[in-house]
Amino acid sequence: MPYKVIVDQSQVHPIITLINKDTNCSAEVFAFGGLLNKFSIPVNGEIFNVIDAFSSAEDAVKNITNGFKSARLSPFTCRMNKGQYHFNEQGYTVEKFYLPPHAIHGITYDAVYEVKDVYEDDKHASVTLHHRYNATDKGYPFSYDVTLKWKLEADNKISVRAAVHHVNKNSIPYAEGWHPYFNLGTSVNQCTLQFDSDTMLEFDDTLLPTGKKLKDDRFVNGKLMGDTFLDNCFELNQSSHPKCVLSNSQIQLTILPEASYPYLQIYTPPHRESIAIENLSGAPDAFNNGIGLKLLEPNHTYTFTTAYQLKAL
C-alpha cells in the first residue's frame, strides 16, 4: 500500500506521521494540540515542509503561546474583548490566555488529544484524535467533545475534519478555527496571495471588529505581497467554492475551507518569514458581536472542515 501511518511514542506526547510512499508527501500531526506540525512534498529533489514547525512535541508544549503556531482555536477565535462576554444573562470572564487587554485564541490550544484510530489503505492514511474539554476554565463552564480526523490523500492533499458534540442541558456559544503559519522557503514579500473575498471586517485599534464591512478586493485576482502588512479578517465569497492560494516560484499551497469556515484571518509577522492564514468559523470577538457565532444544541454533532494541498512548480 502506498499510504502508511507511523505513531511515535518516544516524546512527551505522541507524534503521528501520515505518508504517501509513492509521492513522498507526508504530514506530521501532534497529539498535543491536535495540530499539524509538518506538511511536506519533494521540491527540486529535496523534501520541503511548508509549516512553520516546532522542533519537537516538547518544544510545542513549551512555546505554543509564543505565536500560537498551528494552534487549534476553540471555543472562541482570535481576540475576545477583555476576555469577557455575556450569555443567557450571565457574565463570564475567560482565565487564559491574554495579550493585554484581550483574551486570545481560545482555551484548548494546549489540549492533549487521545489517539483513537489510525487507518491506511491504497487511497489514504488518517488519524482520528479525541479530546474532552471538561469546563476547566471558569470563563467557559460548558463541557464538549472534539474529534479530529486528519486525512492524507491523493494529489498532495490533507484535510482536517473537526466534529464537536456536547450534552449540556442548553445550547452553548461556540466558534473555532486553525492558526497555521506557512513558510514557502522565501520571504513573504516574494509570495503571491489570492483568495475569494472582496469584503474585510473593519477593526478598531485593538483588532476587534467594529461591525462595519469594508470593500477590499486586493486579493481576488492575486497580489504579490511585497511589504503588505496584514492582521485582518476577510469574509469569504460563499457563492463560489472559496479557496486561498499562496505561492512563490517553487511551490503552491492551496487552502480549501468548506462553508463551515466562512472567515479568513491573515497575519504577517514582523520577521516576514512566514504568514498565518487562519480558517475561522466565527470572527474575532464573536461571543460579543455575534459575527459567525454558533449556538451548539445538545446532542447534535457539528462539523468543521478544511484542507491543504501542495504543488511543486
PDB file of C-alpha atoms in Angstrom:
ATOM      1  CA  MET A   1       0.000   0.000   0.000  1.00  0.00           C
ATOM      2  CA  PRO A   2       1.321   3.466  -0.812  1.00  0.00           C
ATOM      3  CA  TYR A   3      -0.102   5.023   2.362  1.00  0.00           C
ATOM      4  CA  LYS A   4       1.327   4.444   5.806  1.00  0.00           C
ATOM      5  CA  VAL A   5       0.812   5.731   9.357  1.00  0.00           C
ATOM      6  CA  ILE A   6       3.643   5.896  11.900  1.00  0.00           C
ATOM      7  CA  VAL A   7       2.967   6.663  15.569  1.00  0.00           C
ATOM      8  CA  ASP A   8       5.994   7.842  17.554  1.00  0.00           C
ATOM      9  CA  GLN A   9       5.539   7.405  21.304  1.00  0.00           C
ATOM     10  CA  SER A  10       9.086   8.422  22.241  1.00  0.00           C
ATOM     11  CA  GLN A  11       8.330  12.067  23.076  1.00  0.00           C
ATOM     12  CA  VAL A  12       6.231  13.680  25.782  1.00  0.00           C
ATOM     13  CA  HIS A  13       3.101  13.215  23.633  1.00  0.00           C
ATOM     14  CA  PRO A  14       2.517  11.041  20.542  1.00  0.00           C
ATOM     15  CA  ILE A  15       3.503  12.247  17.078  1.00  0.00           C
ATOM     16  CA  ILE A  16       1.646  10.755  14.120  1.00  0.00           C
ATOM     17  CA  THR A  17       3.096  10.797  10.606  1.00  0.00           C
ATOM     18  CA  LEU A  18       0.919  10.160   7.560  1.00  0.00           C
ATOM     19  CA  ILE A  19       2.904   9.209   4.451  1.00  0.00           C
ATOM     20  CA  ASN A  20       2.310   8.549   0.771  1.00  0.00           C
ATOM     21  CA  LYS A  21       5.341   6.400  -0.076  1.00  0.00           C
ATOM     22  CA  ASP A  22       4.796   6.762  -3.824  1.00  0.00           C
ATOM     23  CA  THR A  23       4.959  10.555  -3.846  1.00  0.00           C
ATOM     24  CA  ASN A  24       6.904  11.233  -0.604  1.00  0.00           C
ATOM     25  CA  CYS A  25       4.149  13.582   0.512  1.00  0.00           C
ATOM     26  CA  SER A  26       3.828  13.459   4.302  1.00  0.00           C
ATOM     27  CA  ALA A  27       2.138  15.168   7.220  1.00  0.00           C
ATOM     28  CA  GLU A  28       3.113  15.234  10.893  1.00  0.00           C
ATOM     29  CA  VAL A  29       0.335  15.649  13.451  1.00  0.00           C
ATOM     30  CA  PHE A  30       0.867  16.218  17.178  1.00  0.00           C
ATOM     31  CA  ALA A  31      -1.421  14.720  19.807  1.00  0.00           C
ATOM     32  CA  PHE A  32      -0.540  17.892  21.706  1.00  0.00           C
ATOM     33  CA  GLY A  33      -2.997  20.466  20.409  1.00  0.00           C
ATOM     34  CA  GLY A  34      -4.166  18.135  17.650  1.00  0.00           C
ATOM     35  CA  LEU A  35      -2.065  20.371  15.435  1.00  0.00           C
ATOM     36  CA  LEU A  36      -0.428  19.955  12.024  1.00  0.00           C
ATOM     37  CA  ASN A  37       3.309  20.431  12.553  1.00  0.00           C
ATOM     38  CA  LYS A  38       4.630  19.470   9.116  1.00  0.00           C
ATOM     39  CA  PHE A  39       3.225  19.112   5.605  1.00  0.00           C
ATOM     40  CA  SER A  40       5.866  18.191   3.074  1.00  0.00           C
ATOM     41  CA  ILE A  41       6.439  17.313  -0.581  1.00  0.00           C
ATOM     42  CA  PRO A  42       9.575  16.941  -2.709  1.00  0.00           C
ATOM     43  CA  VAL A  43      10.685  20.239  -4.270  1.00  0.00           C
ATOM     44  CA  ASN A  44      13.730  20.286  -6.541  1.00  0.00           C
ATOM     45  CA  GLY A  45      14.829  16.919  -5.205  1.00  0.00           C
ATOM     46  CA  GLU A  46      14.538  17.802  -1.509  1.00  0.00           C
ATOM     47  CA  ILE A  47      11.712  17.284   0.988  1.00  0.00           C
ATOM     48  CA  PHE A  48      10.189  20.666   1.768  1.00  0.00           C
ATOM     49  CA  ASN A  49       7.911  21.397   4.748  1.00  0.00           C
ATOM     50  CA  VAL A  50       5.584  24.382   4.330  1.00  0.00           C
ATOM     51  CA  ILE A  51       4.561  24.628   8.006  1.00  0.00           C
ATOM     52  CA  ASP A  52       6.458  26.893  10.394  1.00  0.00           C
ATOM     53  CA  ALA A  53       7.079  23.938  12.677  1.00  0.00           C
ATOM     54  CA  PHE A  54       8.044  23.119  16.230  1.00  0.00           C
ATOM     55  CA  SER A  55      11.264  21.145  16.632  1.00  0.00           C
ATOM     56  CA  SER A  56       9.592  18.560  18.890  1.00  0.00           C
ATOM     57  CA  ALA A  57       6.488  17.900  20.949  1.00  0.00           C
ATOM     58  CA  GLU A  58       8.361  19.286  23.947  1.00  0.00           C
ATOM     59  CA  ASP A  59       9.047  22.475  22.014  1.00  0.00           C
ATOM     60  CA  ALA A  60       5.333  22.803  21.244  1.00  0.00           C
ATOM     61  CA  VAL A  61       4.350  22.312  24.894  1.00  0.00           C
ATOM     62  CA  LYS A  62       6.843  24.954  25.984  1.00  0.00           C
ATOM     63  CA  ASN A  63       6.241  27.516  23.261  1.00  0.00           C
ATOM     64  CA  ILE A  64       2.678  27.155  21.959  1.00  0.00           C
ATOM     65  CA  THR A  65       1.695  30.580  23.327  1.00  0.00           C
ATOM     66  CA  ASN A  66       4.665  32.196  21.569  1.00  0.00           C
ATOM     67  CA  GLY A  67       2.816  32.928  18.350  1.00  0.00           C
ATOM     68  CA  PHE A  68       0.308  30.047  18.656  1.00  0.00           C
ATOM     69  CA  LYS A  69       1.858  28.291  15.658  1.00  0.00           C
ATOM     70  CA  SER A  70      -0.582  25.761  14.117  1.00  0.00           C
ATOM     71  CA  ALA A  71      -2.861  26.106  17.161  1.00  0.00           C
ATOM     72  CA  ARG A  72      -6.445  24.962  17.187  1.00  0.00           C
ATOM     73  CA  LEU A  73      -8.655  27.879  18.260  1.00  0.00           C
ATOM     74  CA  SER A  74     -11.644  26.744  20.338  1.00  0.00           C
ATOM     75  CA  PRO A  75     -14.197  27.579  21.763  1.00  0.00           C
ATOM     76  CA  PHE A  76     -13.519  31.135  20.546  1.00  0.00           C
ATOM     77  CA  THR A  77     -11.230  32.567  17.886  1.00  0.00           C
ATOM     78  CA  CYS A  78      -8.651  35.339  17.861  1.00  0.00           C
ATOM     79  CA  ARG A  79      -9.497  38.099  20.343  1.00  0.00           C
ATOM     80  CA  MET A  80     -12.266  38.332  22.928  1.00  0.00           C
ATOM     81  CA  ASN A  81     -12.872  41.825  24.309  1.00  0.00           C
ATOM     82  CA  LYS A  82     -11.075  41.904  27.678  1.00  0.00           C
ATOM     83  CA  GLY A  83     -11.840  38.182  27.969  1.00  0.00           C
ATOM     84  CA  GLN A  84     -15.445  38.934  28.883  1.00  0.00           C
ATOM     85  CA  TYR A  85     -18.867  38.128  27.441  1.00  0.00           C
ATOM     86  CA  HIS A  86     -22.492  37.667  28.484  1.00  0.00           C
ATOM     87  CA  PHE A  87     -24.541  34.587  27.697  1.00  0.00           C
ATOM     88  CA  ASN A  88     -28.071  33.866  28.888  1.00  0.00           C
ATOM     89  CA  GLU A  89     -27.983  36.962  31.099  1.00  0.00           C
ATOM     90  CA  GLN A  90     -24.836  35.854  32.914  1.00  0.00           C
ATOM     91  CA  GLY A  91     -21.382  37.384  32.678  1.00  0.00           C
ATOM     92  CA  TYR A  92     -18.221  35.334  32.162  1.00  0.00           C
ATOM     93  CA  THR A  93     -14.502  36.130  32.223  1.00  0.00           C
ATOM     94  CA  VAL A  94     -12.060  33.786  30.494  1.00  0.00           C
ATOM     95  CA  GLU A  95      -8.997  32.820  32.543  1.00  0.00           C
ATOM     96  CA  LYS A  96      -6.492  32.231  29.726  1.00  0.00           C
ATOM     97  CA  PHE A  97      -4.644  33.400  27.558  1.00  0.00           C
ATOM     98  CA  TYR A  98      -4.239  37.192  27.471  1.00  0.00           C
ATOM     99  CA  LEU A  99      -2.399  39.504  25.135  1.00  0.00           C
ATOM    100  CA  PRO A 100      -3.492  42.603  27.037  1.00  0.00           C
ATOM    101  CA  PRO A 101      -6.116  43.848  27.079  1.00  0.00           C
ATOM    102  CA  HIS A 102      -7.852  40.905  25.381  1.00  0.00           C
ATOM    103  CA  ALA A 103      -8.053  37.129  25.765  1.00  0.00           C
ATOM    104  CA  ILE A 104      -6.785  35.418  22.624  1.00  0.00           C
ATOM    105  CA  HIS A 105      -7.001  32.161  20.692  1.00  0.00           C
ATOM    106  CA  GLY A 106      -9.428  30.154  22.768  1.00  0.00           C
ATOM    107  CA  ILE A 107      -8.874  27.770  25.644  1.00  0.00           C
ATOM    108  CA  THR A 108      -7.923  24.371  24.202  1.00  0.00           C
ATOM    109  CA  TYR A 109      -4.817  25.252  22.162  1.00  0.00           C
ATOM    110  CA  ASP A 110      -2.730  23.192  24.609  1.00  0.00           C
ATOM    111  CA  ALA A 111      -5.150  20.261  24.954  1.00  0.00           C
ATOM    112  CA  VAL A 112      -3.651  16.788  24.645  1.00  0.00           C
ATOM    113  CA  TYR A 113      -5.655  14.533  22.346  1.00  0.00           C
ATOM    114  CA  GLU A 114      -6.032  10.785  22.602  1.00  0.00           C
ATOM    115  CA  VAL A 115      -5.187   8.778  19.503  1.00  0.00           C
ATOM    116  CA  LYS A 116      -8.421   6.893  18.842  1.00  0.00           C
ATOM    117  CA  ASP A 117      -7.706   5.323  15.463  1.00  0.00           C
ATOM    118  CA  VAL A 118      -5.180   5.162  12.643  1.00  0.00           C
ATOM    119  CA  TYR A 119      -6.014   3.900   9.171  1.00  0.00           C
ATOM    120  CA  GLU A 120      -4.093   3.199   5.987  1.00  0.00           C
ATOM    121  CA  ASP A 121      -5.050   1.716   2.622  1.00  0.00           C
ATOM    122  CA  ASP A 122      -4.264   2.304  -1.048  1.00  0.00           C
ATOM    123  CA  LYS A 123      -6.201   5.601  -1.166  1.00  0.00           C
ATOM    124  CA  HIS A 124      -5.430   7.460   2.035  1.00  0.00           C
ATOM    125  CA  ALA A 125      -3.929   7.478   5.516  1.00  0.00           C
ATOM    126  CA  SER A 126      -5.662   9.007   8.505  1.00  0.00           C
ATOM    127  CA  VAL A 127      -5.519   9.535  12.233  1.00  0.00           C
ATOM    128  CA  THR A 128      -8.503  10.200  14.494  1.00  0.00           C
ATOM    129  CA  LEU A 129      -7.932  12.145  17.713  1.00  0.00           C
ATOM    130  CA  HIS A 130     -10.280  12.915  20.594  1.00  0.00           C
ATOM    131  CA  HIS A 131     -10.345  15.447  23.415  1.00  0.00           C
ATOM    132  CA  ARG A 132     -12.971  16.243  26.019  1.00  0.00           C
ATOM    133  CA  TYR A 133     -12.978  19.774  27.339  1.00  0.00           C
ATOM    134  CA  ASN A 134     -14.210  19.417  30.911  1.00  0.00           C
ATOM    135  CA  ALA A 135     -15.170  23.039  31.626  1.00  0.00           C
ATOM    136  CA  THR A 136     -11.790  23.681  33.251  1.00  0.00           C
ATOM    137  CA  ASP A 137     -11.836  27.431  32.558  1.00  0.00           C
ATOM    138  CA  LYS A 138     -14.329  29.307  34.753  1.00  0.00           C
ATOM    139  CA  GLY A 139     -14.970  31.661  31.860  1.00  0.00           C
ATOM    140  CA  TYR A 140     -16.326  28.809  29.724  1.00  0.00           C
ATOM    141  CA  PRO A 141     -18.120  26.357  32.045  1.00  0.00           C
ATOM    142  CA  PHE A 142     -19.542  24.249  29.210  1.00  0.00           C
ATOM    143  CA  SER A 143     -18.008  20.853  28.530  1.00  0.00           C
ATOM    144  CA  TYR A 144     -17.793  19.487  24.990  1.00  0.00           C
ATOM    145  CA  ASP A 145     -16.092  16.758  22.965  1.00  0.00           C
ATOM    146  CA  VAL A 146     -13.958  17.265  19.871  1.00  0.00           C
ATOM    147  CA  THR A 147     -12.975  14.537  17.427  1.00  0.00           C
ATOM    148  CA  LEU A 148     -10.378  15.459  14.810  1.00  0.00           C
ATOM    149  CA  LYS A 149      -9.714  13.413  11.699  1.00  0.00           C
ATOM    150  CA  TRP A 150      -6.605  14.267   9.718  1.00  0.00           C
ATOM    151  CA  LYS A 151      -6.582  12.517   6.319  1.00  0.00           C
ATOM    152  CA  LEU A 152      -3.779  12.440   3.731  1.00  0.00           C
ATOM    153  CA  GLU A 153      -4.917  11.506   0.241  1.00  0.00           C
ATOM    154  CA  ALA A 154      -4.032  11.798  -3.446  1.00  0.00           C
ATOM    155  CA  ASP A 155      -2.691  14.953  -5.109  1.00  0.00           C
ATOM    156  CA  ASN A 156      -0.708  16.051  -2.039  1.00  0.00           C
ATOM    157  CA  LYS A 157      -3.839  16.909  -0.094  1.00  0.00           C
ATOM    158  CA  ILE A 158      -4.508  16.741   3.633  1.00  0.00           C
ATOM    159  CA  SER A 159      -7.868  17.529   5.202  1.00  0.00           C
ATOM    160  CA  VAL A 160      -8.950  18.005   8.780  1.00  0.00           C
ATOM    161  CA  ARG A 161     -12.492  17.487   9.994  1.00  0.00           C
ATOM    162  CA  ALA A 162     -13.471  18.623  13.484  1.00  0.00           C
ATOM    163  CA  ALA A 163     -16.645  17.123  14.952  1.00  0.00           C
ATOM    164  CA  VAL A 164     -17.955  18.913  18.054  1.00  0.00           C
ATOM    165  CA  HIS A 165     -20.615  17.456  20.353  1.00  0.00           C
ATOM    166  CA  HIS A 166     -21.912  18.239  23.830  1.00  0.00           C
ATOM    167  CA  VAL A 167     -24.507  17.016  26.320  1.00  0.00           C
ATOM    168  CA  ASN A 168     -25.094  20.178  28.351  1.00  0.00           C
ATOM    169  CA  LYS A 169     -28.702  20.950  29.237  1.00  0.00           C
ATOM    170  CA  ASN A 170     -28.855  24.010  26.984  1.00  0.00           C
ATOM    171  CA  SER A 171     -27.174  25.321  23.844  1.00  0.00           C
ATOM    172  CA  ILE A 172     -23.645  26.708  24.232  1.00  0.00           C
ATOM    173  CA  PRO A 173     -21.831  29.535  22.385  1.00  0.00           C
ATOM    174  CA  TYR A 174     -19.045  28.394  20.097  1.00  0.00           C
ATOM    175  CA  ALA A 175     -16.552  29.432  17.431  1.00  0.00           C
ATOM    176  CA  GLU A 176     -13.402  27.705  16.237  1.00  0.00           C
ATOM    177  CA  GLY A 177     -10.550  27.800  13.769  1.00  0.00           C
ATOM    178  CA  TRP A 178      -6.924  26.960  12.976  1.00  0.00           C
ATOM    179  CA  HIS A 179      -3.805  29.117  13.272  1.00  0.00           C
ATOM    180  CA  PRO A 180      -1.101  27.665  10.982  1.00  0.00           C
ATOM    181  CA  TYR A 181       1.893  29.671   9.801  1.00  0.00           C
ATOM    182  CA  PHE A 182       3.166  28.830   6.318  1.00  0.00           C
ATOM    183  CA  ASN A 183       6.724  29.229   5.039  1.00  0.00           C
ATOM    184  CA  LEU A 184       7.347  28.651   1.333  1.00  0.00           C
ATOM    185  CA  GLY A 185      11.127  28.992   1.607  1.00  0.00           C
ATOM    186  CA  THR A 186      11.307  32.687   0.757  1.00  0.00           C
ATOM    187  CA  SER A 187      10.265  35.899   2.416  1.00  0.00           C
ATOM    188  CA  VAL A 188       6.532  36.533   2.400  1.00  0.00           C
ATOM    189  CA  ASN A 189       7.445  39.538   0.236  1.00  0.00           C
ATOM    190  CA  GLN A 190       8.194  37.174  -2.667  1.00  0.00           C
ATOM    191  CA  CYS A 191       4.883  35.313  -2.332  1.00  0.00           C
ATOM    192  CA  THR A 192       1.635  35.880  -4.197  1.00  0.00           C
ATOM    193  CA  LEU A 193      -1.612  35.625  -2.232  1.00  0.00           C
ATOM    194  CA  GLN A 194      -5.019  35.046  -3.803  1.00  0.00           C
ATOM    195  CA  PHE A 195      -8.352  34.342  -2.125  1.00  0.00           C
ATOM    196  CA  ASP A 196     -12.046  34.659  -2.897  1.00  0.00           C
ATOM    197  CA  SER A 197     -13.134  37.696  -0.905  1.00  0.00           C
ATOM    198  CA  ASP A 198     -13.799  41.356  -1.549  1.00  0.00           C
ATOM    199  CA  THR A 199     -15.004  42.081   1.996  1.00  0.00           C
ATOM    200  CA  MET A 200     -12.856  42.852   5.024  1.00  0.00           C
ATOM    201  CA  LEU A 201     -14.158  43.347   8.550  1.00  0.00           C
ATOM    202  CA  GLU A 202     -13.239  46.753   9.916  1.00  0.00           C
ATOM    203  CA  PHE A 203     -11.160  46.526  13.125  1.00  0.00           C
ATOM    204  CA  ASP A 204     -10.676  49.042  15.885  1.00  0.00           C
ATOM    205  CA  ASP A 205      -7.179  49.859  17.110  1.00  0.00           C
ATOM    206  CA  THR A 206      -7.191  46.776  19.392  1.00  0.00           C
ATOM    207  CA  LEU A 207      -8.060  44.443  16.479  1.00  0.00           C
ATOM    208  CA  LEU A 208     -11.711  43.893  17.387  1.00  0.00           C
ATOM    209  CA  PRO A 209     -14.394  44.149  14.674  1.00  0.00           C
ATOM    210  CA  THR A 210     -16.384  47.376  14.733  1.00  0.00           C
ATOM    211  CA  GLY A 211     -19.370  45.791  12.987  1.00  0.00           C
ATOM    212  CA  LYS A 212     -18.645  47.550   9.693  1.00  0.00           C
ATOM    213  CA  LYS A 213     -17.593  45.796   6.489  1.00  0.00           C
ATOM    214  CA  LEU A 214     -15.109  47.343   4.071  1.00  0.00           C
ATOM    215  CA  LYS A 215     -14.700  46.613   0.367  1.00  0.00           C
ATOM    216  CA  ASP A 216     -11.249  45.117  -0.239  1.00  0.00           C
ATOM    217  CA  ASP A 217     -10.657  43.267  -3.499  1.00  0.00           C
ATOM    218  CA  ARG A 218      -6.840  43.406  -3.494  1.00  0.00           C
ATOM    219  CA  PHE A 219      -6.507  39.633  -3.379  1.00  0.00           C
ATOM    220  CA  VAL A 220      -9.329  38.452  -5.658  1.00  0.00           C
ATOM    221  CA  ASN A 221      -7.026  38.039  -8.662  1.00  0.00           C
ATOM    222  CA  GLY A 222      -3.819  37.501  -6.715  1.00  0.00           C
ATOM    223  CA  LYS A 223      -1.383  40.053  -5.316  1.00  0.00           C
ATOM    224  CA  LEU A 224       2.380  39.952  -4.889  1.00  0.00           C
ATOM    225  CA  MET A 225       2.748  40.584  -1.176  1.00  0.00           C
ATOM    226  CA  GLY A 226       5.749  42.872  -1.260  1.00  0.00           C
ATOM    227  CA  ASP A 227       5.715  44.829   2.002  1.00  0.00           C
ATOM    228  CA  THR A 228       1.939  44.424   2.530  1.00  0.00           C
ATOM    229  CA  PHE A 229       1.128  44.042   6.227  1.00  0.00           C
ATOM    230  CA  LEU A 230      -1.986  42.161   7.261  1.00  0.00           C
ATOM    231  CA  ASP A 231      -3.656  41.452  10.575  1.00  0.00           C
ATOM    232  CA  ASN A 232      -7.172  41.334   9.206  1.00  0.00           C
ATOM    233  CA  CYS A 233     -10.278  39.197   8.851  1.00  0.00           C
ATOM    234  CA  PHE A 234     -11.965  38.637   5.497  1.00  0.00           C
ATOM    235  CA  GLU A 235     -15.401  37.260   4.702  1.00  0.00           C
ATOM    236  CA  LEU A 236     -15.126  34.562   2.035  1.00  0.00           C
ATOM    237  CA  ASN A 237     -17.388  34.555  -1.004  1.00  0.00           C
ATOM    238  CA  GLN A 238     -19.651  31.582  -0.404  1.00  0.00           C
ATOM    239  CA  SER A 239     -21.284  31.787  -3.852  1.00  0.00           C
ATOM    240  CA  SER A 240     -18.192  30.030  -5.180  1.00  0.00           C
ATOM    241  CA  HIS A 241     -16.181  27.241  -3.609  1.00  0.00           C
ATOM    242  CA  PRO A 242     -13.766  29.635  -1.934  1.00  0.00           C
ATOM    243  CA  LYS A 243     -10.091  28.882  -1.801  1.00  0.00           C
ATOM    244  CA  CYS A 244      -6.903  30.634  -0.800  1.00  0.00           C
ATOM    245  CA  VAL A 245      -3.680  30.216  -2.791  1.00  0.00           C
ATOM    246  CA  LEU A 246      -0.220  31.165  -1.538  1.00  0.00           C
ATOM    247  CA  SER A 247       2.631  30.672  -3.988  1.00  0.00           C
ATOM    248  CA  ASN A 248       6.130  31.650  -4.988  1.00  0.00           C
ATOM    249  CA  SER A 249       8.398  30.500  -7.809  1.00  0.00           C
ATOM    250  CA  GLN A 250       8.834  26.971  -6.457  1.00  0.00           C
ATOM    251  CA  ILE A 251       5.709  25.854  -4.594  1.00  0.00           C
ATOM    252  CA  GLN A 252       1.980  26.467  -4.401  1.00  0.00           C
ATOM    253  CA  LEU A 253      -0.224  25.993  -1.341  1.00  0.00           C
ATOM    254  CA  THR A 254      -3.997  25.874  -1.800  1.00  0.00           C
ATOM    255  CA  ILE A 255      -6.338  26.095   1.196  1.00  0.00           C
ATOM    256  CA  LEU A 256      -9.832  24.709   0.641  1.00  0.00           C
ATOM    257  CA  PRO A 257     -12.208  25.576   3.503  1.00  0.00           C
ATOM    258  CA  GLU A 258     -15.753  24.275   3.479  1.00  0.00           C
ATOM    259  CA  ALA A 259     -18.672  26.585   4.271  1.00  0.00           C
ATOM    260  CA  SER A 260     -18.229  25.807   7.980  1.00  0.00           C
ATOM    261  CA  TYR A 261     -15.215  28.173   7.915  1.00  0.00           C
ATOM    262  CA  PRO A 262     -16.586  31.358   6.262  1.00  0.00           C
ATOM    263  CA  TYR A 263     -13.863  33.705   7.551  1.00  0.00           C
ATOM    264  CA  LEU A 264     -10.187  34.008   6.711  1.00  0.00           C
ATOM    265  CA  GLN A 265      -7.870  35.767   9.154  1.00  0.00           C
ATOM    266  CA  ILE A 266      -4.431  36.616   7.792  1.00  0.00           C
ATOM    267  CA  TYR A 267      -1.429  37.832   9.767  1.00  0.00           C
ATOM    268  CA  THR A 268       2.041  38.762   8.542  1.00  0.00           C
ATOM    269  CA  PRO A 269       4.524  38.720  11.452  1.00  0.00           C
ATOM    270  CA  PRO A 270       7.305  41.334  11.509  1.00  0.00           C
ATOM    271  CA  HIS A 271      10.022  38.826  10.506  1.00  0.00           C
ATOM    272  CA  ARG A 272       8.105  38.114   7.231  1.00  0.00           C
ATOM    273  CA  GLU A 273       9.499  34.588   7.063  1.00  0.00           C
ATOM    274  CA  SER A 274       6.030  33.035   7.337  1.00  0.00           C
ATOM    275  CA  ILE A 275       2.379  34.037   7.130  1.00  0.00           C
ATOM    276  CA  ALA A 276      -0.551  32.935   9.288  1.00  0.00           C
ATOM    277  CA  ILE A 277      -3.611  32.000   7.220  1.00  0.00           C
ATOM    278  CA  GLU A 278      -6.427  31.064   9.572  1.00  0.00           C
ATOM    279  CA  ASN A 279      -9.722  29.377   8.723  1.00  0.00           C
ATOM    280  CA  LEU A 280     -12.360  30.597  11.203  1.00  0.00           C
ATOM    281  CA  SER A 281     -15.974  29.633  11.836  1.00  0.00           C
ATOM    282  CA  GLY A 282     -16.598  32.949  13.572  1.00  0.00           C
ATOM    283  CA  ALA A 283     -14.982  36.366  13.566  1.00  0.00           C
ATOM    284  CA  PRO A 284     -12.790  37.766  16.343  1.00  0.00           C
ATOM    285  CA  ASP A 285     -14.855  38.646  19.434  1.00  0.00           C
ATOM    286  CA  ALA A 286     -17.791  36.617  18.082  1.00  0.00           C
ATOM    287  CA  PHE A 287     -19.070  35.992  21.626  1.00  0.00           C
ATOM    288  CA  ASN A 288     -19.771  39.724  21.878  1.00  0.00           C
ATOM    289  CA  ASN A 289     -20.524  40.837  18.320  1.00  0.00           C
ATOM    290  CA  GLY A 290     -22.268  37.645  17.168  1.00  0.00           C
ATOM    291  CA  ILE A 291     -20.414  37.567  13.820  1.00  0.00           C
ATOM    292  CA  GLY A 292     -20.348  33.893  12.919  1.00  0.00           C
ATOM    293  CA  LEU A 293     -21.181  32.792  16.461  1.00  0.00           C
ATOM    294  CA  LYS A 294     -22.820  29.382  16.636  1.00  0.00           C
ATOM    295  CA  LEU A 295     -25.144  28.151  19.351  1.00  0.00           C
ATOM    296  CA  LEU A 296     -24.491  24.425  19.571  1.00  0.00           C
ATOM    297  CA  GLU A 297     -27.546  22.438  20.584  1.00  0.00           C
ATOM    298  CA  PRO A 298     -27.158  19.497  22.981  1.00  0.00           C
ATOM    299  CA  ASN A 299     -26.763  16.024  21.479  1.00  0.00           C
ATOM    300  CA  HIS A 300     -26.043  17.326  17.988  1.00  0.00           C
ATOM    301  CA  THR A 301     -22.733  16.928  16.158  1.00  0.00           C
ATOM    302  CA  TYR A 302     -21.346  19.953  14.322  1.00  0.00           C
ATOM    303  CA  THR A 303     -18.557  19.557  11.786  1.00  0.00           C
ATOM    304  CA  PHE A 304     -15.914  21.992  10.546  1.00  0.00           C
ATOM    305  CA  THR A 305     -13.663  21.018   7.643  1.00  0.00           C
ATOM    306  CA  THR A 306     -10.758  22.478   5.714  1.00  0.00           C
ATOM    307  CA  ALA A 307      -7.983  21.079   3.535  1.00  0.00           C
ATOM    308  CA  TYR A 308      -4.486  21.977   2.364  1.00  0.00           C
ATOM    309  CA  GLN A 309      -2.943  20.980  -0.961  1.00  0.00           C
ATOM    310  CA  LEU A 310       0.624  21.360  -2.244  1.00  0.00           C
ATOM    311  CA  LYS A 311       2.079  21.538  -5.734  1.00  0.00           C
ATOM    312  CA  ALA A 312       5.709  21.915  -6.780  1.00  0.00           C
ATOM    313  CA  LEU A 313       6.086  24.468  -9.581  1.00  0.00           C
TER     314      LEU A 313
END
